[in-house]
Amino acid sequence: MCGIVGLFLKDPALQPRLGALMAPMLAEMTERGPDSAGFAIYRDGAPHPTLSCLGPLCTDWKAVAASLTQATGAAVEVETIADHALLRVWGDLRAARAHLIETFPQVTVTASGEAIEIFKGIGDPMDVARTFGLESRSGTHGIAHTRMATESAVTISGSHPFSTGPDTCLVHNGSLSNHHLLRAFLEARGERLQTENDSEVAAAFLAWRMREGDSLKQALHAALNRLDGFYTLTIGTRDGFAVLRDPIACKPAVLAETDQWVAMASEFRAIAPLPGVENARIWEPEPGVVYSWGGEARAVAA
Amino acid sequence: MTMTLTNTGLIDLSDTTVREANATLQAATEGAFTLANPGGKHALACGLQHPVSVTIKGHTGYYAGGMNKLAEITIEGNAGTGLAENIMSGVVRVTGDASQSAGATGHGGLVVIEGNASARCGISMKGVDIVVGGNVGHMSAFMAQAGNLVVLGDAGPDLGDSIYEAQIFVRGSVDRLGTDCIEKEMRPEHIALVAQLMDRAGLYADPAEFRRYGSARQLYHFKIDNAGAY
């Protein structure tokens, strides 16, 4: 069991409150996944190319930034929170991500992109939310996950969301049965995975499809054909938001939409605290049907 | 703690726990109750054994009205997974949609879903009657043993897979019948039965428009020809 929530704001007036609206949603899903949690926020405002990273507390992030500057020629600013660091990179993000993974094996790059920031941790989901200041974060959309580990250990690297492509991330409730095969397939095509987790393979699959030119919608249709197993997925891109359930649809999902927002959650109770919910259109997403909002713009092939 | 009210009253779930609310409802022997602010909470109005009436003002989570006996429960909203699971008697009604496995394993009584029901509606039903105003999802009436499933809309794939002696009536299309489920003749007594079930459910359509589905009885009898395999 795991819990998923997602919130895509249509009304820009709500953007300063994105985190404040998401925190109660995440809290409500604690029972579905009390062992670890994580969230992705898509910042509003000007693009700011960023690598979200996590590493041991002793990590010398200044040295990491210096190495990155030396390798890529790009100026790097560092912002640290607990065991995370946000590296603002004024240069080629894909190259910077590859350099970090190559040079600093103890560092995990959890996200890269112009708007996305990802934070994750082990333990009570609300502790994770507090540590990383979810409630005070603003943005256009966000997705979050509470995990009850089944396929792999309770480690920070098993926490969702997973992201391997620019400004693209995914949370997953379920388990994939063909992730070993797909991992080899994707690695042969240049995708760089950092964990043994099945959900990261799904994220990498979408990142690969979008790098090949698919829109988010097209990538999800491809996923329907290639992912084998149980899944309810919620996906964020720079300006998009999507939900997909496998054709057997054992894993729950509820969608709700008003003029101001689109919300997704494993259970309605996580959506219940949202403003205007009494007038929302609420439905259960159909098995094997792609639901998406926002830009059909292709992900930037960074 | 059980609340002091016994046979009537308003229970506000924003300041009452589900345990307190259910204890109050289970202790009541008659009367009418309203549950306000359900907020998608799980296991609301479960295990009622007396002829009380309960109205839930909003959406419920999993297993609402579970194990119901004699009570009449109305959910003014949508219901999560496992609505009225293992219902014995009484009525559980949802004015909106129900998630998967509505009426699962129900032995008796009536479940009314005015909107759509998702996958596995009536899975392993054992005598309950289920009337759905809209559509039902895939694998509905899977291994259904007894009772009636009436669908005013369409049915998803694998309807009635491995069905025993339950009867399915669908007014709209059936995406695909499950293994050992076949269409059967709609005789006058079936038209009368559908009319009577819709009447009890308060949902109306021309009963002559329904088609009947049930077991081909090829799957659940042991075939004597196979005896040699042992």
Coordinates of C-alpha atoms in Angstrom, one line a residue:
Chain A
M1 CA 0.0 0.0 0.0
C2 CA 1.1 3.5 -0.7
G3 CA -0.6 6.9 -0.7
I4 CA -0.5 9.4 -3.6
V5 CA -1.6 13.0 -3.7
G6 CA -1.3 15.6 -6.5
L7 CA -2.5 19.1 -6.9
F8 CA -2.5 21.1 -10.2
L9 CA -3.5 24.7 -9.8
K10 CA -5.5 26.4 -12.5
D11 CA -6.0 29.6 -10.5
P12 CA -2.7 31.5 -10.2
A13 CA -4.1 33.2 -7.1
L14 CA -3.7 29.9 -5.3
Q15 CA 0.0 29.4 -6.2
P16 CA 1.4 31.0 -3.0
R17 CA -0.6 28.4 -1.1
L18 CA 0.3 25.3 -3.0
G19 CA 2.3 23.7 -0.2
A20 CA -0.2 24.8 2.4
L21 CA -2.9 23.0 0.4
M22 CA -0.8 19.9 -0.2
A23 CA 0.3 19.3 3.4
P24 CA -3.1 18.3 4.8
M25 CA -3.5 16.0 1.7
L26 CA -0.2 14.3 2.5
A27 CA -1.0 14.1 6.2
E28 CA -4.3 12.3 5.4
M29 CA -2.4 9.6 3.4
T30 CA 0.0 8.9 6.3
E31 CA -1.8 5.6 7.2
R32 CA -1.3 4.3 3.7
G33 CA 2.4 4.8 3.8
P34 CA 4.0 5.6 7.2
D35 CA 7.5 4.6 6.5
S36 CA 8.7 7.3 4.1
A37 CA 7.5 10.2 2.1
G38 CA 8.5 12.7 -0.5
F39 CA 7.2 15.5 -2.6
A40 CA 7.8 17.4 -5.8
I41 CA 7.0 21.1 -6.2
Y42 CA 7.0 22.9 -9.5
R43 CA 7.9 26.4 -8.6
D44 CA 6.1 29.4 -10.0
G45 CA 8.0 32.4 -11.4
A46 CA 11.1 32.5 -13.6
P47 CA 12.8 29.3 -14.6
H48 CA 15.8 28.5 -12.4
P49 CA 17.7 25.4 -13.6
T50 CA 18.2 23.3 -10.5
L51 CA 19.5 19.9 -9.4
S52 CA 17.8 18.5 -6.3
C53 CA 20.2 16.3 -4.5
L54 CA 20.5 14.3 -1.4
G55 CA 23.6 12.9 0.3
P56 CA 25.0 12.0 3.7
L57 CA 24.9 14.9 6.2
C58 CA 28.7 15.1 6.0
T59 CA 28.6 15.9 2.3
D60 CA 30.7 19.0 1.4
W61 CA 28.2 20.6 -1.0
K62 CA 30.5 23.5 -1.7
A63 CA 33.1 21.0 -3.0
V64 CA 30.4 19.3 -5.0
A65 CA 29.4 22.7 -6.5
A66 CA 33.1 23.5 -7.2
S67 CA 33.6 20.2 -9.0
L68 CA 30.5 20.9 -11.1
T69 CA 31.7 24.3 -12.1
Q70 CA 35.1 22.9 -13.0
A71 CA 33.6 20.1 -15.1
T72 CA 30.8 22.1 -16.9
G73 CA 32.0 25.7 -16.7
A74 CA 28.7 26.6 -15.2
A75 CA 28.3 28.9 -12.2
V76 CA 26.6 26.9 -9.3
E77 CA 24.8 28.2 -6.2
V78 CA 24.1 25.9 -3.3
E79 CA 21.2 25.9 -0.9
T80 CA 21.2 23.2 1.7
I81 CA 18.3 21.8 3.8
A82 CA 19.0 18.9 6.1
D83 CA 20.5 16.1 4.0
H84 CA 19.3 17.8 0.7
A85 CA 21.0 20.4 -1.4
L86 CA 19.5 22.4 -4.3
L87 CA 22.2 23.2 -6.8
R88 CA 21.3 26.1 -9.0
V89 CA 23.2 25.4 -12.2
W90 CA 23.6 28.1 -14.9
G91 CA 24.4 25.6 -17.6
D92 CA 23.6 22.2 -19.2
L93 CA 21.5 20.3 -16.6
R94 CA 21.8 17.0 -18.2
A95 CA 25.6 17.1 -18.3
A96 CA 25.6 18.4 -14.7
R97 CA 23.4 15.6 -13.6
A98 CA 25.6 13.0 -15.3
H99 CA 28.8 14.5 -13.8
L100 CA 27.3 14.4 -10.3
I101 CA 26.2 10.8 -10.6
E102 CA 29.6 9.8 -12.0
T103 CA 31.8 11.7 -9.6
F104 CA 29.9 11.6 -6.3
P105 CA 28.5 8.1 -5.8
Q106 CA 27.2 9.1 -2.3
V107 CA 25.0 11.8 -3.9
T108 CA 21.6 11.1 -5.4
V109 CA 20.3 13.5 -7.9
T110 CA 16.5 13.4 -7.1
A111 CA 15.4 15.9 -9.8
S112 CA 16.7 18.2 -12.5
G113 CA 14.8 20.9 -14.2
E114 CA 13.8 24.6 -14.5
A115 CA 10.9 24.4 -12.0
I116 CA 11.0 21.1 -10.2
E117 CA 12.3 20.5 -6.7
I118 CA 12.1 17.2 -5.0
F119 CA 12.5 16.4 -1.3
K120 CA 12.2 13.0 0.4
G121 CA 12.9 11.3 3.6
I122 CA 12.3 8.3 5.8
G123 CA 9.8 8.3 8.7
D124 CA 6.6 10.0 9.4
P125 CA 5.4 11.9 6.3
M126 CA 4.6 15.0 8.2
D127 CA 8.1 15.1 9.7
V128 CA 9.4 15.0 6.2
A129 CA 7.0 17.7 5.1
R130 CA 8.1 19.9 8.1
T131 CA 11.8 19.3 7.6
F132 CA 11.6 20.5 4.0
G133 CA 9.0 23.3 4.6
L134 CA 6.3 21.9 2.4
E135 CA 3.6 24.2 3.9
S136 CA 5.4 27.4 3.0
R137 CA 6.3 26.5 -0.6
S138 CA 4.6 28.1 -3.5
G139 CA 4.2 26.7 -7.0
T140 CA 2.0 25.8 -9.9
H141 CA 1.6 22.1 -9.1
G142 CA 3.0 19.4 -6.9
I143 CA 2.8 15.7 -6.3
A144 CA 3.6 13.7 -3.1
H145 CA 3.8 10.2 -1.9
T146 CA 3.6 8.2 1.3
R147 CA 5.3 4.8 1.1
M148 CA 4.7 1.4 2.6
A149 CA 7.7 -0.5 1.3
T150 CA 7.0 -3.8 -0.4
E151 CA 9.4 -4.5 -3.1
S152 CA 12.5 -3.0 -1.6
A153 CA 13.9 -1.7 1.7
V154 CA 12.8 1.3 3.7
T155 CA 15.6 3.6 2.5
I156 CA 15.6 7.1 1.4
S157 CA 16.5 6.0 -2.2
G158 CA 13.2 4.1 -2.2
S159 CA 11.2 7.1 -1.4
H160 CA 9.1 8.7 -4.2
P161 CA 8.8 10.9 -6.3
F162 CA 11.2 9.5 -8.9
S163 CA 12.7 11.7 -11.6
T164 CA 15.2 10.9 -14.3
G165 CA 14.3 13.4 -17.0
P166 CA 14.1 17.2 -16.9
D167 CA 11.1 18.6 -15.0
T168 CA 9.4 15.2 -15.1
C169 CA 8.6 13.1 -12.1
L170 CA 6.4 10.3 -11.1
V171 CA 4.8 8.7 -8.0
H172 CA 3.6 5.1 -8.0
N173 CA 1.3 3.0 -6.0
G174 CA 1.7 -0.7 -7.0
S175 CA 4.5 -2.9 -8.2
L176 CA 5.9 -3.6 -11.7
S177 CA 6.7 -7.1 -12.7
N178 CA 8.9 -6.3 -15.8
H179 CA 11.1 -3.6 -14.4
H180 CA 14.4 -5.7 -14.7
L181 CA 13.9 -6.1 -18.4
L182 CA 12.8 -2.5 -18.9
R183 CA 15.8 -1.2 -16.9
A184 CA 18.2 -2.9 -19.2
F185 CA 16.3 -1.6 -22.2
L186 CA 16.3 2.0 -20.9
E187 CA 19.9 1.9 -19.8
A188 CA 20.9 0.8 -23.3
R189 CA 19.2 3.9 -24.5
G190 CA 21.1 6.3 -22.3
E191 CA 18.7 6.6 -19.3
R192 CA 20.7 6.9 -16.0
L193 CA 19.0 5.2 -13.1
Q194 CA 20.2 5.6 -9.5
T195 CA 18.2 3.0 -7.5
E196 CA 17.0 -0.6 -7.6
N197 CA 13.4 0.6 -7.3
D198 CA 10.8 -0.5 -9.8
S199 CA 9.0 2.9 -9.8
E200 CA 12.2 4.6 -10.9
V201 CA 12.1 2.4 -14.0
A202 CA 8.6 3.8 -14.8
A203 CA 9.9 7.3 -14.4
A204 CA 12.8 6.6 -16.6
F205 CA 10.5 5.0 -19.2
L206 CA 8.5 8.2 -19.4
A207 CA 11.6 10.4 -19.5
W208 CA 13.0 8.3 -22.4
R209 CA 9.7 8.6 -24.4
M210 CA 9.6 12.3 -23.9
R211 CA 13.2 12.7 -24.8
E212 CA 12.3 10.8 -28.0
G213 CA 9.7 13.5 -28.7
D214 CA 6.6 12.1 -27.2
S215 CA 4.1 14.4 -25.5
L216 CA 3.2 13.4 -21.9
K217 CA 0.0 11.9 -23.2
Q218 CA 1.8 9.9 -25.9
A219 CA 4.4 8.7 -23.4
L220 CA 1.6 7.5 -21.1
H221 CA 0.0 5.6 -23.9
A222 CA 3.3 4.0 -24.6
A223 CA 3.6 3.1 -20.9
L224 CA 0.3 1.3 -21.0
N225 CA 1.7 -1.0 -23.6
R226 CA 5.1 -1.5 -21.9
L227 CA 4.6 -1.5 -18.1
D228 CA 3.5 -4.8 -16.7
G229 CA 2.2 -4.9 -13.2
F230 CA 0.0 -3.0 -10.9
Y231 CA 0.1 0.8 -11.0
T232 CA -1.6 4.0 -10.2
L233 CA 0.7 6.7 -11.4
T234 CA 0.6 10.4 -11.0
I235 CA 3.0 12.3 -13.2
G236 CA 4.2 15.9 -13.2
T237 CA 5.9 17.8 -16.1
R238 CA 7.0 21.4 -16.4
D239 CA 3.5 22.5 -17.1
G240 CA 1.5 19.3 -17.1
F241 CA -0.1 16.8 -14.7
A242 CA -1.4 13.3 -15.5
V243 CA -2.9 10.2 -13.9
L244 CA -2.8 6.7 -15.2
R245 CA -4.1 3.4 -13.8
D246 CA -3.3 -0.1 -15.1
P247 CA -6.1 -1.9 -16.9
I248 CA -6.8 -4.2 -13.8
A249 CA -7.0 -1.1 -11.6
C250 CA -6.5 -2.7 -8.2
K251 CA -4.8 0.4 -6.8
P252 CA -7.2 3.1 -5.9
A253 CA -7.4 6.7 -7.3
V254 CA -9.9 9.5 -7.1
L255 CA -9.8 12.7 -9.2
A256 CA -11.5 15.9 -8.5
E257 CA -11.7 19.1 -10.5
T258 CA -13.0 22.6 -10.0
D259 CA -12.4 25.9 -11.9
Q260 CA -9.4 26.5 -9.5
W261 CA -7.7 23.1 -9.3
V262 CA -7.3 19.5 -10.3
A263 CA -6.6 17.1 -7.4
M264 CA -5.7 13.5 -7.4
A265 CA -5.5 11.2 -4.3
S266 CA -5.5 7.5 -3.5
E267 CA -8.6 8.2 -1.4
F268 CA -11.2 11.0 -1.3
R269 CA -10.4 11.9 2.3
A270 CA -7.2 13.5 1.1
I271 CA -9.1 15.7 -1.2
A272 CA -11.8 16.6 1.3
P273 CA -10.0 19.5 3.0
L274 CA -9.4 21.4 -0.3
P275 CA -11.3 24.8 -0.7
G276 CA -14.3 24.5 -3.0
V277 CA -14.4 20.7 -2.8
E278 CA -18.2 20.8 -2.3
N279 CA -18.6 22.0 -5.8
A280 CA -15.9 19.7 -7.4
R281 CA -16.6 17.2 -10.0
I282 CA -15.4 14.0 -8.4
W283 CA -14.8 10.7 -10.2
E284 CA -12.7 7.5 -10.2
P285 CA -10.3 7.4 -13.1
E286 CA -11.2 4.5 -15.5
P287 CA -8.7 1.7 -15.8
G288 CA -6.2 2.1 -18.7
V289 CA -7.3 5.6 -19.5
V290 CA -4.8 8.6 -19.6
Y291 CA -6.0 11.7 -17.8
S292 CA -3.9 14.8 -18.3
W293 CA -4.0 18.5 -17.8
G294 CA -1.8 21.3 -18.8
G295 CA 0.7 21.7 -21.6
E296 CA 1.1 19.2 -24.3
A297 CA 4.4 21.0 -24.8
R298 CA 7.2 18.5 -25.2
A299 CA 9.7 18.3 -22.4
V300 CA 12.8 20.3 -23.1
A301 CA 15.5 17.8 -24.3
A302 CA 18.1 19.1 -21.9
Chain B
M1 CA -17.4 6.6 24.7
T2 CA -20.9 6.2 23.4
M3 CA -22.7 9.5 22.9
T4 CA -25.8 10.0 25.0
L5 CA -28.3 10.3 22.1
T6 CA -29.9 6.9 21.5
N7 CA -32.6 6.8 18.9
T8 CA -32.3 10.0 16.9
G9 CA -29.8 12.8 16.3
L10 CA -27.1 14.5 14.4
I11 CA -23.6 13.1 14.6
D12 CA -20.9 15.5 13.4
L13 CA -17.9 13.6 12.3
S14 CA -15.7 16.7 12.5
D15 CA -15.8 16.4 16.3
T16 CA -16.8 12.8 16.8
T17 CA -14.6 9.8 16.1
V18 CA -15.7 7.0 13.7
R19 CA -15.7 4.6 16.7
E20 CA -18.0 6.8 18.8
A21 CA -20.3 7.4 15.8
N22 CA -20.5 3.7 15.0
A23 CA -21.0 2.7 18.7
T24 CA -23.9 5.1 18.9
L25 CA -25.5 3.8 15.7
Q26 CA -25.0 0.2 16.7
A27 CA -26.6 0.8 20.1
A28 CA -29.7 2.4 18.7
T29 CA -32.7 0.1 18.2
E30 CA -34.8 2.5 16.1
G31 CA -34.9 6.1 14.9
A32 CA -33.2 8.3 12.4
F33 CA -29.6 9.6 12.4
T34 CA -27.7 12.0 10.3
L35 CA -23.9 11.8 9.9
A36 CA -22.5 15.2 9.0
N37 CA -19.0 15.9 7.6
P38 CA -18.0 12.4 6.7
G39 CA -15.0 13.7 4.7
G40 CA -14.3 10.4 3.0
K41 CA -13.7 8.6 6.3
H42 CA -13.6 4.8 6.3
A43 CA -16.0 2.2 7.9
L44 CA -18.9 4.6 8.5
A45 CA -22.2 3.1 9.7
C46 CA -20.8 -0.4 9.8
G47 CA -22.2 -3.4 11.7
L48 CA -25.7 -2.0 12.3
Q49 CA -28.2 -4.7 13.4
H50 CA -31.4 -2.8 14.1
P51 CA -33.9 -1.0 11.8
V52 CA -32.5 2.4 12.1
S53 CA -32.3 5.0 9.4
V54 CA -29.0 6.7 8.7
T55 CA -28.3 9.5 6.3
I56 CA -24.7 10.4 5.6
K57 CA -24.3 13.9 4.2
G58 CA -21.3 13.6 1.9
H59 CA -18.7 11.3 0.5
T60 CA -17.6 8.2 2.4
G61 CA -14.4 6.2 2.3
Y62 CA -14.0 2.4 2.3
Y63 CA -16.5 -0.2 3.6
A64 CA -19.4 2.3 4.3
G65 CA -22.5 0.4 5.5
G66 CA -20.5 -2.8 5.8
M67 CA -22.1 -5.9 7.3
N68 CA -25.4 -4.1 7.5
K69 CA -28.5 -5.9 9.0
L70 CA -32.0 -4.3 8.9
A71 CA -30.8 -0.6 8.8
E72 CA -31.5 1.7 5.9
I73 CA -28.4 3.8 5.1
T74 CA -28.3 6.6 2.5
I75 CA -25.0 8.1 1.4
E76 CA -25.6 11.5 -0.2
G77 CA -22.5 11.5 -2.2
N78 CA -19.9 8.9 -3.5
A79 CA -18.7 5.8 -1.7
G80 CA -15.2 4.3 -1.7
T81 CA -14.1 0.7 -2.0
G82 CA -16.3 -2.1 -0.5
L83 CA -19.6 -0.3 -0.1
A84 CA -22.0 -2.5 1.9
E85 CA -19.6 -5.4 1.9
N86 CA -21.2 -8.5 3.3
I87 CA -24.6 -6.8 3.7
M88 CA -27.1 -9.3 5.3
S89 CA -30.3 -7.3 5.0
G90 CA -31.7 -3.7 5.0
V91 CA -30.8 -1.1 2.3
V92 CA -27.7 0.8 1.5
R93 CA -28.1 3.6 -1.0
V94 CA -25.6 5.9 -2.7
T95 CA -26.8 8.9 -4.6
G96 CA -23.5 9.3 -6.4
D97 CA -20.9 6.7 -7.6
A98 CA -19.4 3.7 -5.8
S99 CA -15.8 2.6 -6.1
Q100 CA -14.8 -1.0 -6.6
S101 CA -16.2 -4.1 -5.0
A102 CA -19.6 -2.6 -4.0
G103 CA -21.9 -5.1 -2.4
A104 CA -19.0 -7.7 -2.2
T105 CA -20.0 -11.0 -0.7
G106 CA -23.5 -9.6 0.3
H107 CA -25.9 -12.2 1.6
G108 CA -29.1 -10.3 1.4
G109 CA -30.8 -6.9 1.4
L110 CA -30.6 -4.3 -1.2
V111 CA -27.7 -2.1 -2.5
V112 CA -28.7 0.9 -4.7
I113 CA -26.0 2.9 -6.5
E114 CA -27.7 5.7 -8.3
G115 CA -24.6 6.6 -10.3
N116 CA -21.8 4.3 -11.6
A117 CA -20.1 1.5 -9.8
S118 CA -16.5 0.7 -10.7
A119 CA -14.8 -2.6 -11.1
R120 CA -15.9 -5.8 -9.3
C121 CA -19.4 -4.7 -8.3
G122 CA -21.1 -7.6 -6.7
I123 CA -18.0 -9.8 -6.5
S124 CA -18.9 -13.1 -4.8
M125 CA -22.4 -11.9 -4.0
K126 CA -24.4 -14.5 -2.1
G127 CA -28.0 -13.3 -2.2
V128 CA -27.9 -9.5 -2.1
D129 CA -29.8 -7.5 -4.8
I130 CA -27.8 -4.7 -6.3
V131 CA -29.3 -2.1 -8.6
V132 CA -27.0 0.3 -10.4
G133 CA -28.4 3.4 -12.1
G134 CA -25.3 3.9 -14.3
N135 CA -22.5 1.6 -15.5
V136 CA -20.5 -1.1 -13.8
G137 CA -16.8 -1.7 -14.3
H138 CA -14.8 -4.7 -15.2
M139 CA -15.3 -8.1 -13.6
S140 CA -18.6 -7.3 -12.0
A141 CA -20.5 -10.2 -10.5
F142 CA -17.2 -12.2 -10.5
M143 CA -17.9 -15.6 -8.9
A144 CA -21.4 -14.3 -7.9
Q145 CA -23.3 -17.1 -6.2
A146 CA -26.8 -15.9 -5.6
G147 CA -28.9 -12.7 -5.8
N148 CA -29.5 -10.2 -8.6
L149 CA -27.4 -7.5 -10.2
V150 CA -29.4 -5.0 -12.2
V151 CA -27.5 -2.5 -14.3
L152 CA -29.4 0.3 -16.0
G153 CA -26.3 1.4 -18.0
D154 CA -23.5 -0.6 -19.5
A155 CA -21.2 -3.3 -18.1
G156 CA -17.4 -3.4 -18.5
P157 CA -15.3 -6.3 -19.6
D158 CA -15.5 -9.9 -18.1
L159 CA -19.0 -9.5 -16.7
G160 CA -20.0 -12.5 -14.5
D161 CA -16.7 -14.3 -14.8
S162 CA -16.9 -17.7 -13.1
I163 CA -20.5 -17.0 -12.0
Y164 CA -22.6 -19.5 -10.1
E165 CA -26.3 -19.0 -9.7
A166 CA -26.6 -15.2 -9.4
Q167 CA -28.6 -13.4 -12.2
I168 CA -27.4 -10.3 -14.0
F169 CA -29.6 -8.0 -15.9
V170 CA -28.1 -5.3 -18.1
R171 CA -30.0 -2.7 -20.0
G172 CA -27.0 -1.2 -22.0
S173 CA -24.1 -2.9 -23.7
V174 CA -21.8 -5.5 -22.2
D175 CA -18.2 -5.0 -23.2
R176 CA -17.3 -8.7 -22.9
L177 CA -18.8 -11.6 -21.0
G178 CA -16.5 -13.4 -18.5
T179 CA -15.7 -17.1 -18.6
D180 CA -18.7 -19.3 -18.3
C181 CA -21.1 -16.4 -18.4
I182 CA -23.7 -16.5 -21.1
E183 CA -26.8 -14.6 -22.2
K184 CA -30.0 -16.2 -21.3
E185 CA -33.6 -15.8 -22.3
M186 CA -35.5 -12.9 -20.7
R187 CA -38.8 -14.6 -19.8
P188 CA -41.9 -12.7 -18.3
E189 CA -40.9 -13.6 -14.7
H190 CA -37.5 -12.0 -15.3
I191 CA -39.1 -8.8 -16.6
A192 CA -41.3 -8.8 -13.5
L193 CA -38.3 -9.3 -11.3
V194 CA -36.4 -6.5 -12.9
A195 CA -39.4 -4.2 -12.6
Q196 CA -39.9 -5.1 -8.9
L197 CA -36.2 -4.6 -8.1
M198 CA -36.1 -1.2 -9.9
D199 CA -39.3 -0.2 -8.0
R200 CA -37.6 -1.1 -4.6
A201 CA -34.5 0.9 -5.7
G202 CA -36.5 3.9 -6.9
L203 CA -34.8 3.8 -10.3
Y204 CA -36.9 3.5 -13.4
A205 CA -36.4 2.1 -17.0
D206 CA -38.4 -0.1 -19.3
P207 CA -37.8 -3.6 -17.8
A208 CA -38.3 -5.1 -21.3
E209 CA -35.1 -3.4 -22.4
F210 CA -32.9 -5.5 -20.2
R211 CA -31.0 -8.6 -21.2
R212 CA -30.3 -11.5 -18.8
Y213 CA -26.9 -13.1 -18.2
G214 CA -26.0 -16.1 -16.0
S215 CA -23.9 -19.2 -15.7
A216 CA -23.4 -21.7 -18.5
R217 CA -22.6 -24.1 -15.6
Q218 CA -19.7 -25.6 -17.4
L219 CA -17.1 -24.4 -14.9
Y220 CA -18.3 -25.3 -11.5
H221 CA -19.4 -28.9 -12.0
F222 CA -16.8 -31.5 -11.9
K223 CA -16.7 -33.2 -15.3
I224 CA -16.8 -36.9 -14.9
D225 CA -14.8 -37.3 -18.1
N226 CA -11.9 -35.9 -16.1
A227 CA -12.0 -38.6 -13.4
G228 CA -9.3 -40.5 -15.1
A229 CA -6.9 -37.7 -14.5
Y230 CA -6.6 -38.7 -10.9

